[in-house]
Short mmCIF file of C-alpha atoms in Angstrom, two decimals:
data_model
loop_
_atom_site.label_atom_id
_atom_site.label_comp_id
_atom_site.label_asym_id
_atom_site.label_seq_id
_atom_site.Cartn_x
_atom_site.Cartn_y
_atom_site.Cartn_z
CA UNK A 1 0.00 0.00 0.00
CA UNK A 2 1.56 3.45 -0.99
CA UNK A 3 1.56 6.02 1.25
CA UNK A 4 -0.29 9.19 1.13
CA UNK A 5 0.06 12.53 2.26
CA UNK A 6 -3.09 13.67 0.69
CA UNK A 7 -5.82 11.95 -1.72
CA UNK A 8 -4.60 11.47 -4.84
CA UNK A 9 -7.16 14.15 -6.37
CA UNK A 10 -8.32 17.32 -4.25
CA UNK A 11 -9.88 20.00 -4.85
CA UNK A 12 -8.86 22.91 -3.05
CA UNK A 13 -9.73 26.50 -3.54
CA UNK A 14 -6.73 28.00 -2.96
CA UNK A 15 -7.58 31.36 -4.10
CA UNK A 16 -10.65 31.85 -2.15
CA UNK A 17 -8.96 34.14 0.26
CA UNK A 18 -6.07 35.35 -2.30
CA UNK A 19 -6.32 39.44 -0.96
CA UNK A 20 -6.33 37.91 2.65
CA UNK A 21 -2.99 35.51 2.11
CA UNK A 22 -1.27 38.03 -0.39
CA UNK A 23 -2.18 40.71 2.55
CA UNK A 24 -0.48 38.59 5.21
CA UNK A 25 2.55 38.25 3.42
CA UNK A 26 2.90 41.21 2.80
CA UNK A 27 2.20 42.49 6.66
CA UNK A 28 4.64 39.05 7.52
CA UNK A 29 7.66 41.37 5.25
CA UNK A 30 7.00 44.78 6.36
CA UNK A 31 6.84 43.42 9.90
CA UNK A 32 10.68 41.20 9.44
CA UNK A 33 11.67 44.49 7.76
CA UNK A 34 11.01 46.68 10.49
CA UNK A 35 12.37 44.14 13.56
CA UNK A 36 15.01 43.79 11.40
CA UNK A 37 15.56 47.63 11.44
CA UNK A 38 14.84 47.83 14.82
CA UNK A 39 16.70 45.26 16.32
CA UNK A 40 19.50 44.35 14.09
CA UNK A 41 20.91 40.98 13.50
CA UNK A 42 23.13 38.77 15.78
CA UNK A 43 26.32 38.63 13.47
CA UNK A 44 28.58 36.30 14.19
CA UNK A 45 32.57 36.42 14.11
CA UNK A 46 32.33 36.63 10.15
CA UNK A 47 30.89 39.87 10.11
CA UNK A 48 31.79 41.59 13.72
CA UNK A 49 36.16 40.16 13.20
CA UNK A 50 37.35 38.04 15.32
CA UNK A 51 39.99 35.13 16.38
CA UNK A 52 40.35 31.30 15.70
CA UNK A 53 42.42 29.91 17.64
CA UNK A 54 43.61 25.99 16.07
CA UNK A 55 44.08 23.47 18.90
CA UNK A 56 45.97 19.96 18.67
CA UNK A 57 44.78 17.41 21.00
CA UNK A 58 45.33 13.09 21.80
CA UNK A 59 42.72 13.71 23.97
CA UNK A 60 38.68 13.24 22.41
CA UNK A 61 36.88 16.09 21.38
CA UNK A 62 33.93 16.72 24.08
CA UNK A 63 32.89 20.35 23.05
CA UNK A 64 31.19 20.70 26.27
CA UNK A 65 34.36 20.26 27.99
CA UNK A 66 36.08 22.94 25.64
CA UNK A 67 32.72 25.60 26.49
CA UNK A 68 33.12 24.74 30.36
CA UNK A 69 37.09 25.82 30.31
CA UNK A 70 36.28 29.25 28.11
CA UNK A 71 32.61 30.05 29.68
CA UNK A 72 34.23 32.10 33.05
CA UNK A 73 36.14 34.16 30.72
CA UNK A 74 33.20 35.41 29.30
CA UNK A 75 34.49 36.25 25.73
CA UNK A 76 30.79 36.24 24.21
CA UNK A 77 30.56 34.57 20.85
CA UNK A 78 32.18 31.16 20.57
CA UNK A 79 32.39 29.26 17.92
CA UNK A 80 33.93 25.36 18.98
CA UNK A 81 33.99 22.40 16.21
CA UNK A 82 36.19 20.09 15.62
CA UNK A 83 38.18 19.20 12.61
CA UNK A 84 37.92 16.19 10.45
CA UNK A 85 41.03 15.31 8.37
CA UNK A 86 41.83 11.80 6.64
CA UNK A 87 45.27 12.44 6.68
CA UNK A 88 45.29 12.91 11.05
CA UNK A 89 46.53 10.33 12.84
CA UNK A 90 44.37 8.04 14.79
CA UNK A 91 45.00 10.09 18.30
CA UNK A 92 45.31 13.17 16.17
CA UNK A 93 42.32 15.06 17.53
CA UNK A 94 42.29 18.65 16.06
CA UNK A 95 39.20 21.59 17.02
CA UNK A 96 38.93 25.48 15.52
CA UNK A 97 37.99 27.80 18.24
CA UNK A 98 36.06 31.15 17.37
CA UNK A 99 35.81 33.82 19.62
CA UNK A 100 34.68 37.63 18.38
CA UNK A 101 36.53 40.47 18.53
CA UNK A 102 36.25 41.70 22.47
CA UNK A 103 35.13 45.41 23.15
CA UNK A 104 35.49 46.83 19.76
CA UNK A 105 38.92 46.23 19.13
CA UNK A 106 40.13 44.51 15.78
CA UNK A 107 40.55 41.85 17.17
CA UNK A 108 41.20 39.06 20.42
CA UNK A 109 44.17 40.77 22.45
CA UNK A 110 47.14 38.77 22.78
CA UNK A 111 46.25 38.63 26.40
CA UNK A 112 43.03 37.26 26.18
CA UNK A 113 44.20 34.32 23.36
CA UNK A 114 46.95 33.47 26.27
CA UNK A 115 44.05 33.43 29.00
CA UNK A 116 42.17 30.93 26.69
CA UNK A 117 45.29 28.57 25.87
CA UNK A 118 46.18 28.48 29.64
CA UNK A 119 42.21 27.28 30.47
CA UNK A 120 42.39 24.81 27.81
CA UNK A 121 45.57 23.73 29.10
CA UNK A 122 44.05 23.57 32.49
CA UNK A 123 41.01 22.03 31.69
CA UNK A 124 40.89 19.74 28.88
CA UNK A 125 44.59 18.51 28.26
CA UNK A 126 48.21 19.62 29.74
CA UNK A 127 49.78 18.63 26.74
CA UNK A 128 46.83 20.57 23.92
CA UNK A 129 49.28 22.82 21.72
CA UNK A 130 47.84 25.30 19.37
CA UNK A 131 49.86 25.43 16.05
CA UNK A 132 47.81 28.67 14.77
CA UNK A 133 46.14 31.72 15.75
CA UNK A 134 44.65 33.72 13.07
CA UNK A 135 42.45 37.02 13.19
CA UNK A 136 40.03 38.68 11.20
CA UNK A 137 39.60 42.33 10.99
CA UNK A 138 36.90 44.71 10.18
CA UNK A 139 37.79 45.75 7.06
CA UNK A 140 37.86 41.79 6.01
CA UNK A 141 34.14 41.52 7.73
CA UNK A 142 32.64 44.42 5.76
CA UNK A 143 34.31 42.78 2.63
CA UNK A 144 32.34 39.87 3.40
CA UNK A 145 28.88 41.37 4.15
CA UNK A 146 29.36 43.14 0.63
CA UNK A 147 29.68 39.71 -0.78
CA UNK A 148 27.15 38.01 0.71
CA UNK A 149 24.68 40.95 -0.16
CA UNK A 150 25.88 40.30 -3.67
CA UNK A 151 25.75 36.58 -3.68
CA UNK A 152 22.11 36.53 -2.80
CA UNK A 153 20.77 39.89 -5.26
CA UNK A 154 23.02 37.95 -7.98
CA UNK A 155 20.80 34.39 -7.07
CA UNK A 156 17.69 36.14 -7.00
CA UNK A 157 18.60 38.05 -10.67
CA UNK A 158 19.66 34.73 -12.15
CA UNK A 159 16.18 33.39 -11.46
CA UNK A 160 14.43 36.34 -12.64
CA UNK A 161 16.26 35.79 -16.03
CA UNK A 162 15.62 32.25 -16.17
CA UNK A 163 11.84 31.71 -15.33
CA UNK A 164 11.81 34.86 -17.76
CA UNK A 165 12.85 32.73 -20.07
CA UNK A 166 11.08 29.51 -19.87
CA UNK A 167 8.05 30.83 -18.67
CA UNK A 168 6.98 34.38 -19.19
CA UNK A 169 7.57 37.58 -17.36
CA UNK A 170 4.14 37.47 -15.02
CA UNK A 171 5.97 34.27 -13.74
CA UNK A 172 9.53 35.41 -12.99
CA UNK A 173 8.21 38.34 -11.13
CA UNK A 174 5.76 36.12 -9.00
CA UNK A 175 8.71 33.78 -8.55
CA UNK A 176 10.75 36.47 -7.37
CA UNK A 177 8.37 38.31 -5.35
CA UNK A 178 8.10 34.71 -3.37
CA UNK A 179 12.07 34.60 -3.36
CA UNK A 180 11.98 38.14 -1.44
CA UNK A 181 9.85 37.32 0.73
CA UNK A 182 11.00 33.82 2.25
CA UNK A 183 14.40 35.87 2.78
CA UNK A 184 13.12 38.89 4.68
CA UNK A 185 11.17 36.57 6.51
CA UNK A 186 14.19 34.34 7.21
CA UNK A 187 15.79 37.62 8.39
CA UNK A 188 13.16 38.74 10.23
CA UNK A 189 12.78 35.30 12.28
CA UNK A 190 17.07 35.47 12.88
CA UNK A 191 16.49 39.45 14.20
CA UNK A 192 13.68 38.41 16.63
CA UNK A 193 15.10 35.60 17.78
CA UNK A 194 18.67 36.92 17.72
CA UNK A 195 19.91 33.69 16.56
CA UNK A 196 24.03 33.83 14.77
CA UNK A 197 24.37 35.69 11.94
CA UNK A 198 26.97 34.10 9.76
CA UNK A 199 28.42 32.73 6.84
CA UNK A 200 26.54 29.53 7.29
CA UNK A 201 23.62 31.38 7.27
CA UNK A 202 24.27 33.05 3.89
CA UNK A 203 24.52 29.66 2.72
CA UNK A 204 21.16 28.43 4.03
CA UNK A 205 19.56 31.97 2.65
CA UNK A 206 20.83 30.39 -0.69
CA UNK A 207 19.76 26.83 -0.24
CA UNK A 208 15.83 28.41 0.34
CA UNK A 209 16.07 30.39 -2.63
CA UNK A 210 16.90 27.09 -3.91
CA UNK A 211 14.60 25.07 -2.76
CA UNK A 212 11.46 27.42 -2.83
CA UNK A 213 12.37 28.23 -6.56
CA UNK A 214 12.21 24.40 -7.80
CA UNK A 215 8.86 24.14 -5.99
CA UNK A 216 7.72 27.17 -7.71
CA UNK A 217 9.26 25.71 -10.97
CA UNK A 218 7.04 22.64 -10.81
CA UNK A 219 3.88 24.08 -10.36
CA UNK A 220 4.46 26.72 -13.18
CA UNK A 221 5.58 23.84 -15.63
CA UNK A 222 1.82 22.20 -14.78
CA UNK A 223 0.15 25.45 -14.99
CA UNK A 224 1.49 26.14 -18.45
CA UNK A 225 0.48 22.65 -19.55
CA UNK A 226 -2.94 23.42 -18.21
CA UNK A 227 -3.13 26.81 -19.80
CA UNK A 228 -2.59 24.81 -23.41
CA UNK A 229 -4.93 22.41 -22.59
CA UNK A 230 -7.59 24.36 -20.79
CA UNK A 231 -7.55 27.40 -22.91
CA UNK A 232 -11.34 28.84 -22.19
CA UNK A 233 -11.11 27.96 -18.46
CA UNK A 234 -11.10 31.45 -16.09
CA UNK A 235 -7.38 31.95 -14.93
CA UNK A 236 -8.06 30.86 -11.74
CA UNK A 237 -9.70 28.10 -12.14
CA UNK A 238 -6.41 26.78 -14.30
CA UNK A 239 -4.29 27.92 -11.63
CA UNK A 240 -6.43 26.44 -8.53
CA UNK A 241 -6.48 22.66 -10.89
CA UNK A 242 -2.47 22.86 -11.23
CA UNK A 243 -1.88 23.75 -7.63
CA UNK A 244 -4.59 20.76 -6.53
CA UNK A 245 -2.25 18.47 -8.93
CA UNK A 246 0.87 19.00 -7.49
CA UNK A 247 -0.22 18.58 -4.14
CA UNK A 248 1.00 15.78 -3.38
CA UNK A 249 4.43 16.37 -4.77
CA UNK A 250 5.14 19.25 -3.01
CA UNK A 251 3.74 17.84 0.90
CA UNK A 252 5.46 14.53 0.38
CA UNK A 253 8.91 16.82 -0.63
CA UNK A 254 8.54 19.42 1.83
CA UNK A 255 7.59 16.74 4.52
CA UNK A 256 10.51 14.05 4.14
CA UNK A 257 12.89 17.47 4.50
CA UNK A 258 11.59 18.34 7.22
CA UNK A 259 11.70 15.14 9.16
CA UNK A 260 15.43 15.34 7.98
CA UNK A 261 15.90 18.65 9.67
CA UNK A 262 13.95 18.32 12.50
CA UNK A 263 16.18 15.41 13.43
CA UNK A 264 19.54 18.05 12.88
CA UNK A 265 18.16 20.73 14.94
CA UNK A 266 17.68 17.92 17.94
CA UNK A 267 20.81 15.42 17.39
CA UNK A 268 23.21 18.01 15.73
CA UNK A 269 24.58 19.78 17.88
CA UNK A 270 25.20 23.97 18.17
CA UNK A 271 27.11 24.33 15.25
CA UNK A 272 24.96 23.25 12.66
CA UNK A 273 21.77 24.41 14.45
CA UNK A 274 21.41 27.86 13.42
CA UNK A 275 21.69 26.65 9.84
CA UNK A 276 19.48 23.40 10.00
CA UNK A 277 16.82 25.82 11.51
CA UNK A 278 17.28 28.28 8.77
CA UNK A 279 16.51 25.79 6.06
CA UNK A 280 13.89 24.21 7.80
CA UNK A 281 11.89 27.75 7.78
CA UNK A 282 12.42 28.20 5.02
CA UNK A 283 11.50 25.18 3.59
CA UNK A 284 7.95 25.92 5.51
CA UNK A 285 7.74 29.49 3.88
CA UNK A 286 8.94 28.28 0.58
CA UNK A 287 5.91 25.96 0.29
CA UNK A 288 3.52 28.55 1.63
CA UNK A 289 4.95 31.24 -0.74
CA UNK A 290 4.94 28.77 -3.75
CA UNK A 291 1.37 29.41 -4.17
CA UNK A 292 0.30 31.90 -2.01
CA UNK A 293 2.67 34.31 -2.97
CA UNK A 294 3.55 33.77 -6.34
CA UNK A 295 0.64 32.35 -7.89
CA UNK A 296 -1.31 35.33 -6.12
CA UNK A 297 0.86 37.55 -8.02
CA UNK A 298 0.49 36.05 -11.41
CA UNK A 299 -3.12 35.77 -10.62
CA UNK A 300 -3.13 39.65 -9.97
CA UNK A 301 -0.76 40.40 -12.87
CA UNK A 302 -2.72 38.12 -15.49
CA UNK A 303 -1.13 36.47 -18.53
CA UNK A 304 -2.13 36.68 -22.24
CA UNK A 305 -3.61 33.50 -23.48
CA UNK A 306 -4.80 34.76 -26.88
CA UNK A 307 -2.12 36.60 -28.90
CA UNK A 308 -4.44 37.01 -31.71
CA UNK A 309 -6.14 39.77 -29.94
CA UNK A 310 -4.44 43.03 -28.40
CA UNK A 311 -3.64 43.16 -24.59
CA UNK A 312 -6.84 43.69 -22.63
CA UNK A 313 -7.22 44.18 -18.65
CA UNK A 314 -4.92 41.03 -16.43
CA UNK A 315 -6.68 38.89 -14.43
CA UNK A 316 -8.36 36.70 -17.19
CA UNK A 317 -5.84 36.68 -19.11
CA UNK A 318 -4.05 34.23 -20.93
CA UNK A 319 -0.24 33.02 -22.07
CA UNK A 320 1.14 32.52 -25.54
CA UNK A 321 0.53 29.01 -24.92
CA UNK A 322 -3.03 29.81 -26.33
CA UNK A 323 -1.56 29.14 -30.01
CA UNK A 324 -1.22 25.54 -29.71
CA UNK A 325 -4.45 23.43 -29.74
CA UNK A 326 -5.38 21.18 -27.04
#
């Protein structure tokens, strides 16, 4: 017996309540917007500058051990994981310790790095040595906030271009709008919960835009097949029937990737944990946005379905698909 998240045919109305959904989205951004404004993120070492300090151990890696040495020196931000290496020997045990930049200053005083290598040494092993110490600055932490800022308009430009291009331009700009706002609302959740900022978090902003976009993708590619082969149905009605088709698709994706997160954010451990839960929201949002955001907007927008006659008013509309027959 297969297993089913939903029937195999539904019939949802979706749209029933499109100016209520579209206008909680929209309130959902202008709300992340203004926390984020408000309240500012929790960067992490990448973007405030900061130390990591590389430590050499025979002794096993217990990171709770390495937080209990450093926690009375109260040094804020730490970063502890340990270092996996195929070419370490078998009592080779090796860990990367983060710690932000202390009062303003560029970056961890010589003084304080000593304080933490004499409570390792203390604590976890007399014979730990520490073959580097390396520090990054301000300027180097701007430079990266300028790239990640880049990385993620470039991603979202990319995708307007391509949907552009396979689909038509109603559907990039719902796809986009969607895009924008699963990452202010990402942001918006990381401001009010002050979780860490970071480079790992870039990443995850990247893997939603990912994953919300291919979701998007799939119900556009049935919608256009619809709007060939349902060319006198009402907009909606073709957009509601490709959305009810799909369904199942996109619960039984969004679903098994969750369970697979879900058991991260409880067994993985802090390190991962700000990034598991980043991708796990938006993997929620990117669902909810798929169709409630960007099929609202192409609903609103309208496509042409008949090019034989000039452009009338949008939401009836209709795509160029209208010149094939059925």
């Amino acid at each position: 017996m297969r297993l089913r998240l939903v029937p195999q045919e539904t019939n949802f109305d979706f749209f029933k309540y499109a100016k209520v959904t579209f206008g909680a989205s929209v309130v959902a951004v202008i709300a992340s917007l203004a926390i984020w404004l408000m309240v500012g993120l929790n960067f992490g070492i990448d973007f405030l500058g900061g130390t990591t300090i590389r430590t050499d151990s025979t002794v096993a890696v217990d990171v709770a051990d390495y937080r209990a040495a450093l926690e009375p020196l109260d040094l804020g931000d730490v970063v502890i994981s340990e270092v996996f290496d195929p070419n370490f020997d078998e009592d080779q045990h090796v860990v990367t310790v983060r710690i932000q930049a202390q009062d303003g200053a560029e970056a961890v005083t010589p003084e304080t790095i000593q304080a933490i290598e004499d409570a390792l040494l203390a604590s976890v092993d007399p014979e730990m040595t520490f073959p580097s110490v390396e520090s990054v600055g301000p300027k180097v932490s701007g430079e990266l906030i300028q790239t990640a800022i880049i990385a993620v308009v470039a991603s979202l430009g990319a995708i307007l271009v391509y949907i552009w291009l396979r689909f038509e331009w109603q559907f990039s700009v719902g796809a986009v709008a969607a895009l924008i706002h699963d990452v202010i609302l990402t942001i918006g959740v990381f401001s009010l919960l002050q979780i860490r900022f970071d480079l790992a978090t870039i990443a995850a902003l990247l893997t939603i835009v990912g994953y919300s976009i291919n979701d998007t993708v799939v119900i556009f590619d049935r919608l256009r097949e619809n709007l060939i082969k349902y060319k006198q149905r009402d907009l909606r009605e073709v957009m509601n029937l490709s959305a009810n088709e799909t369904l199942s698709r996109t619960l039984m994706t969004s679903g098994t990737t969750l369970l697979a997160l879900i058991a991260l954010i409880v067994l993985g451990g802090d390190v991962i944990r700000g990034f598991v839960f980043a991708i796990a929201w938006g993997v929620i949002v990117g669902t909810y946005s798929s169709i409630y955001v960007a099929k609202n907007v192409v609903l609103m927008i309208g496509v042409k379905r008949d090019w034989s006659k000039p452009t009338g008013g949008g939401g009836g509309g209709g795509t160029q698909f209208a010149d094939i027959d059925a």
